[in-house]
Amino acid sequence: MSSLLEVSGVSVTFDGFKAINNLSFSIGKAELRAIIGPNGAGKTTFMDIITGKTKPDEGKVLWGEMSRSLLGMSEARIAREGVGRKFQKPTVFEDQTVHEN
């Protein structure tokens, strides 16, 4: 099965603190994954990297059938590629359909 998302060797450090150290995994087209862990485990940093908010110190993040690198893209471009994020607070646009939200 080909990967829809491939993360390889991703590391990021903030002021000397290693938030993520050599993270690698892949998600196939027919898979669903959940990111869980205690506070400070790097979950938010991981999502920030995939959505373009944070740039890692090293590693690669590839998306889609063409294995496009997300690391050089802006947050808006990543969203246009189909990578989205939903925060914990349940907020939606009331005048839009489920698909539009």
Short mmCIF file of N, CA and C in Angstrom, two decimals:
data_model
loop_
_atom_site.label_atom_id
_atom_site.label_comp_id
_atom_site.label_asym_id
_atom_site.label_seq_id
_atom_site.Cartn_x
_atom_site.Cartn_y
_atom_site.Cartn_z
N MET A 1 0.84 -1.18 0.00
CA MET A 1 0.00 0.00 0.00
C MET A 1 0.88 1.24 0.00
N SER A 2 0.56 2.22 -0.82
CA SER A 2 1.33 3.45 -0.84
C SER A 2 0.90 4.36 0.30
N SER A 3 1.80 5.23 0.72
CA SER A 3 1.53 6.13 1.84
C SER A 3 0.83 7.39 1.37
N LEU A 4 -0.13 7.84 2.16
CA LEU A 4 -0.75 9.13 1.93
C LEU A 4 0.07 10.21 2.62
N LEU A 5 0.58 9.88 3.80
CA LEU A 5 1.44 10.78 4.56
C LEU A 5 2.64 9.98 5.04
N GLU A 6 3.83 10.50 4.76
CA GLU A 6 5.05 9.85 5.23
C GLU A 6 5.91 10.86 5.97
N VAL A 7 6.21 10.55 7.21
CA VAL A 7 7.05 11.38 8.06
C VAL A 7 8.32 10.58 8.32
N SER A 8 9.47 11.18 8.07
CA SER A 8 10.72 10.42 8.18
C SER A 8 11.81 11.25 8.84
N GLY A 9 12.31 10.77 9.97
CA GLY A 9 13.45 11.40 10.64
C GLY A 9 13.21 12.82 11.10
N VAL A 10 11.99 13.15 11.48
CA VAL A 10 11.66 14.53 11.86
C VAL A 10 12.09 14.81 13.30
N SER A 11 12.83 15.90 13.47
CA SER A 11 13.25 16.37 14.79
C SER A 11 13.07 17.88 14.84
N VAL A 12 12.72 18.36 16.03
CA VAL A 12 12.61 19.81 16.23
C VAL A 12 12.99 20.13 17.67
N THR A 13 13.73 21.22 17.81
CA THR A 13 14.22 21.66 19.11
C THR A 13 13.79 23.10 19.35
N PHE A 14 13.33 23.39 20.56
CA PHE A 14 12.99 24.75 20.97
C PHE A 14 13.90 25.15 22.12
N ASP A 15 14.75 26.13 21.90
CA ASP A 15 15.64 26.64 22.95
C ASP A 15 16.36 25.51 23.70
N GLY A 16 16.89 24.56 22.96
CA GLY A 16 17.65 23.47 23.56
C GLY A 16 16.81 22.27 24.00
N PHE A 17 15.48 22.41 23.99
CA PHE A 17 14.59 21.30 24.37
C PHE A 17 14.18 20.54 23.12
N LYS A 18 14.47 19.25 23.07
CA LYS A 18 14.13 18.40 21.92
C LYS A 18 12.66 18.00 22.04
N ALA A 19 11.79 18.71 21.32
CA ALA A 19 10.36 18.44 21.38
C ALA A 19 9.99 17.16 20.63
N ILE A 20 10.63 16.93 19.49
CA ILE A 20 10.45 15.71 18.71
C ILE A 20 11.82 15.24 18.28
N ASN A 21 12.09 13.95 18.47
CA ASN A 21 13.41 13.40 18.17
C ASN A 21 13.29 12.22 17.21
N ASN A 22 13.61 12.45 15.94
CA ASN A 22 13.70 11.40 14.93
C ASN A 22 12.39 10.62 14.75
N LEU A 23 11.29 11.34 14.60
CA LEU A 23 9.97 10.72 14.40
C LEU A 23 9.82 10.23 12.98
N SER A 24 9.40 8.98 12.83
CA SER A 24 9.14 8.39 11.52
C SER A 24 7.90 7.52 11.58
N PHE A 25 7.02 7.66 10.61
CA PHE A 25 5.87 6.78 10.45
C PHE A 25 5.18 7.12 9.15
N SER A 26 4.25 6.27 8.75
CA SER A 26 3.48 6.56 7.54
C SER A 26 2.02 6.20 7.76
N ILE A 27 1.17 6.84 6.99
CA ILE A 27 -0.27 6.57 7.02
C ILE A 27 -0.68 6.23 5.60
N GLY A 28 -1.29 5.06 5.42
CA GLY A 28 -1.77 4.65 4.12
C GLY A 28 -3.12 5.27 3.80
N LYS A 29 -3.54 5.14 2.56
CA LYS A 29 -4.80 5.73 2.10
C LYS A 29 -6.01 5.25 2.89
N ALA A 30 -6.04 4.01 3.28
CA ALA A 30 -7.22 3.44 3.94
C ALA A 30 -7.06 3.38 5.46
N GLU A 31 -6.11 4.12 6.01
CA GLU A 31 -5.84 4.05 7.44
C GLU A 31 -6.32 5.30 8.16
N LEU A 32 -6.63 5.12 9.43
CA LEU A 32 -6.97 6.22 10.32
C LEU A 32 -6.05 6.08 11.53
N ARG A 33 -5.42 7.16 11.92
CA ARG A 33 -4.50 7.12 13.07
C ARG A 33 -4.91 8.17 14.08
N ALA A 34 -4.61 7.91 15.33
CA ALA A 34 -4.82 8.87 16.41
C ALA A 34 -3.47 9.16 17.05
N ILE A 35 -3.23 10.41 17.36
CA ILE A 35 -2.00 10.82 18.03
C ILE A 35 -2.35 11.05 19.49
N ILE A 36 -1.82 10.22 20.38
CA ILE A 36 -2.12 10.33 21.80
C ILE A 36 -0.82 10.38 22.59
N GLY A 37 -0.90 10.92 23.79
CA GLY A 37 0.26 10.97 24.66
C GLY A 37 0.06 11.99 25.75
N PRO A 38 0.92 11.98 26.75
CA PRO A 38 0.79 12.93 27.86
C PRO A 38 1.17 14.34 27.42
N ASN A 39 0.83 15.30 28.27
CA ASN A 39 1.22 16.68 28.01
C ASN A 39 2.73 16.75 27.83
N GLY A 40 3.17 17.51 26.84
CA GLY A 40 4.59 17.67 26.59
C GLY A 40 5.22 16.59 25.73
N ALA A 41 4.40 15.67 25.22
CA ALA A 41 4.93 14.56 24.42
C ALA A 41 5.26 14.96 22.99
N GLY A 42 4.79 16.11 22.53
CA GLY A 42 5.08 16.57 21.17
C GLY A 42 3.93 16.46 20.19
N LYS A 43 2.73 16.16 20.68
CA LYS A 43 1.57 16.00 19.79
C LYS A 43 1.26 17.28 19.02
N THR A 44 1.18 18.38 19.72
CA THR A 44 0.87 19.66 19.07
C THR A 44 2.00 20.07 18.15
N THR A 45 3.22 19.88 18.56
CA THR A 45 4.37 20.20 17.70
C THR A 45 4.32 19.38 16.43
N PHE A 46 3.99 18.11 16.54
CA PHE A 46 3.85 17.24 15.37
C PHE A 46 2.80 17.80 14.41
N MET A 47 1.63 18.16 14.93
CA MET A 47 0.58 18.71 14.07
C MET A 47 1.01 20.05 13.48
N ASP A 48 1.72 20.85 14.26
CA ASP A 48 2.23 22.13 13.75
C ASP A 48 3.19 21.92 12.58
N ILE A 49 4.00 20.88 12.63
CA ILE A 49 4.93 20.59 11.54
C ILE A 49 4.17 20.18 10.29
N ILE A 50 3.22 19.28 10.43
CA ILE A 50 2.48 18.79 9.27
C ILE A 50 1.66 19.90 8.61
N THR A 51 1.14 20.82 9.40
CA THR A 51 0.30 21.89 8.85
C THR A 51 1.08 23.16 8.51
N GLY A 52 2.39 23.14 8.69
CA GLY A 52 3.22 24.26 8.26
C GLY A 52 3.44 25.37 9.25
N LYS A 53 2.94 25.23 10.46
CA LYS A 53 3.13 26.28 11.47
C LYS A 53 4.55 26.28 12.03
N THR A 54 5.14 25.09 12.15
CA THR A 54 6.49 24.93 12.69
C THR A 54 7.35 24.19 11.67
N LYS A 55 8.56 24.66 11.47
CA LYS A 55 9.51 23.99 10.57
C LYS A 55 10.44 23.11 11.41
N PRO A 56 10.60 21.85 11.03
CA PRO A 56 11.50 20.97 11.79
C PRO A 56 12.96 21.30 11.52
N ASP A 57 13.82 20.88 12.43
CA ASP A 57 15.26 21.05 12.25
C ASP A 57 15.79 20.09 11.19
N GLU A 58 15.17 18.92 11.10
CA GLU A 58 15.58 17.92 10.11
C GLU A 58 14.42 16.98 9.84
N GLY A 59 14.56 16.21 8.78
CA GLY A 59 13.57 15.22 8.41
C GLY A 59 12.76 15.64 7.20
N LYS A 60 11.80 14.77 6.84
CA LYS A 60 10.95 15.08 5.69
C LYS A 60 9.51 14.70 6.00
N VAL A 61 8.60 15.42 5.35
CA VAL A 61 7.16 15.15 5.45
C VAL A 61 6.63 15.16 4.03
N LEU A 62 6.18 14.00 3.57
CA LEU A 62 5.70 13.86 2.20
C LEU A 62 4.21 13.57 2.21
N TRP A 63 3.49 14.16 1.24
CA TRP A 63 2.03 14.08 1.20
C TRP A 63 1.53 13.67 -0.18
N GLY A 64 0.55 12.79 -0.19
CA GLY A 64 -0.19 12.47 -1.40
C GLY A 64 0.48 11.49 -2.33
N GLU A 65 -0.22 11.20 -3.42
CA GLU A 65 0.27 10.23 -4.40
C GLU A 65 1.57 10.66 -5.06
N MET A 66 1.77 11.96 -5.17
CA MET A 66 2.99 12.48 -5.80
C MET A 66 4.12 12.68 -4.78
N SER A 67 3.88 12.34 -3.52
CA SER A 67 4.87 12.50 -2.45
C SER A 67 5.47 13.90 -2.44
N ARG A 68 4.59 14.90 -2.38
CA ARG A 68 5.05 16.29 -2.32
C ARG A 68 5.54 16.62 -0.91
N SER A 69 6.65 17.33 -0.83
CA SER A 69 7.16 17.75 0.47
C SER A 69 6.29 18.89 0.99
N LEU A 70 5.83 18.76 2.22
CA LEU A 70 5.05 19.83 2.84
C LEU A 70 5.94 20.87 3.50
N LEU A 71 7.22 20.57 3.67
CA LEU A 71 8.08 21.42 4.48
C LEU A 71 8.36 22.79 3.89
N GLY A 72 8.32 22.93 2.59
CA GLY A 72 8.58 24.24 2.00
C GLY A 72 7.32 25.04 1.72
N MET A 73 6.17 24.47 2.05
CA MET A 73 4.89 25.11 1.72
C MET A 73 4.39 26.00 2.85
N SER A 74 3.62 27.02 2.47
CA SER A 74 2.96 27.86 3.47
C SER A 74 1.79 27.10 4.07
N GLU A 75 1.27 27.59 5.19
CA GLU A 75 0.11 26.95 5.81
C GLU A 75 -1.07 26.92 4.85
N ALA A 76 -1.28 28.02 4.13
CA ALA A 76 -2.40 28.10 3.19
C ALA A 76 -2.24 27.09 2.05
N ARG A 77 -1.04 26.94 1.55
CA ARG A 77 -0.80 25.99 0.46
C ARG A 77 -1.01 24.55 0.94
N ILE A 78 -0.56 24.25 2.14
CA ILE A 78 -0.76 22.92 2.70
C ILE A 78 -2.26 22.63 2.83
N ALA A 79 -3.03 23.61 3.26
CA ALA A 79 -4.48 23.44 3.35
C ALA A 79 -5.08 23.18 1.97
N ARG A 80 -4.61 23.90 0.96
CA ARG A 80 -5.10 23.68 -0.41
C ARG A 80 -4.73 22.29 -0.92
N GLU A 81 -3.64 21.73 -0.43
CA GLU A 81 -3.23 20.37 -0.82
C GLU A 81 -4.15 19.32 -0.19
N GLY A 82 -4.93 19.73 0.81
CA GLY A 82 -5.88 18.81 1.43
C GLY A 82 -5.53 18.39 2.85
N VAL A 83 -4.53 19.03 3.44
CA VAL A 83 -4.16 18.71 4.82
C VAL A 83 -4.82 19.74 5.73
N GLY A 84 -5.68 19.26 6.61
CA GLY A 84 -6.40 20.16 7.50
C GLY A 84 -6.19 19.78 8.95
N ARG A 85 -6.71 20.61 9.79
CA ARG A 85 -6.54 20.42 11.22
C ARG A 85 -7.81 20.85 11.93
N LYS A 86 -8.20 20.09 12.93
CA LYS A 86 -9.37 20.43 13.74
C LYS A 86 -8.93 20.52 15.18
N PHE A 87 -9.16 21.66 15.80
CA PHE A 87 -8.79 21.86 17.19
C PHE A 87 -9.84 21.26 18.11
N GLN A 88 -9.52 21.12 19.39
CA GLN A 88 -10.40 20.45 20.33
C GLN A 88 -11.72 21.19 20.55
N LYS A 89 -11.68 22.51 20.54
CA LYS A 89 -12.90 23.27 20.77
C LYS A 89 -13.83 23.09 19.57
N PRO A 90 -15.04 22.59 19.80
CA PRO A 90 -15.95 22.33 18.68
C PRO A 90 -16.53 23.62 18.09
N THR A 91 -15.90 24.11 17.05
CA THR A 91 -16.40 25.31 16.37
C THR A 91 -16.63 24.98 14.91
N VAL A 92 -17.77 25.40 14.42
CA VAL A 92 -18.10 25.20 13.01
C VAL A 92 -18.76 26.47 12.49
N PHE A 93 -18.81 26.58 11.17
CA PHE A 93 -19.55 27.67 10.54
C PHE A 93 -20.98 27.20 10.38
N GLU A 94 -21.89 27.79 11.13
CA GLU A 94 -23.28 27.34 11.17
C GLU A 94 -23.97 27.36 9.81
N ASP A 95 -23.58 28.30 8.95
CA ASP A 95 -24.27 28.43 7.66
C ASP A 95 -23.65 27.55 6.57
N GLN A 96 -22.69 26.69 6.92
CA GLN A 96 -22.06 25.80 5.94
C GLN A 96 -22.45 24.35 6.20
N THR A 97 -22.34 23.56 5.15
CA THR A 97 -22.61 22.13 5.28
C THR A 97 -21.44 21.45 5.99
N VAL A 98 -21.63 20.19 6.33
CA VAL A 98 -20.56 19.42 6.96
C VAL A 98 -19.35 19.38 6.04
N HIS A 99 -19.57 19.13 4.76
CA HIS A 99 -18.47 19.06 3.79
C HIS A 99 -17.74 20.40 3.68
N GLU A 100 -18.47 21.50 3.67
CA GLU A 100 -17.84 22.83 3.55
C GLU A 100 -17.00 23.17 4.78
N ASN A 101 -17.44 22.74 5.95
CA ASN A 101 -16.68 22.98 7.17
C ASN A 101 -15.41 22.17 7.15
#
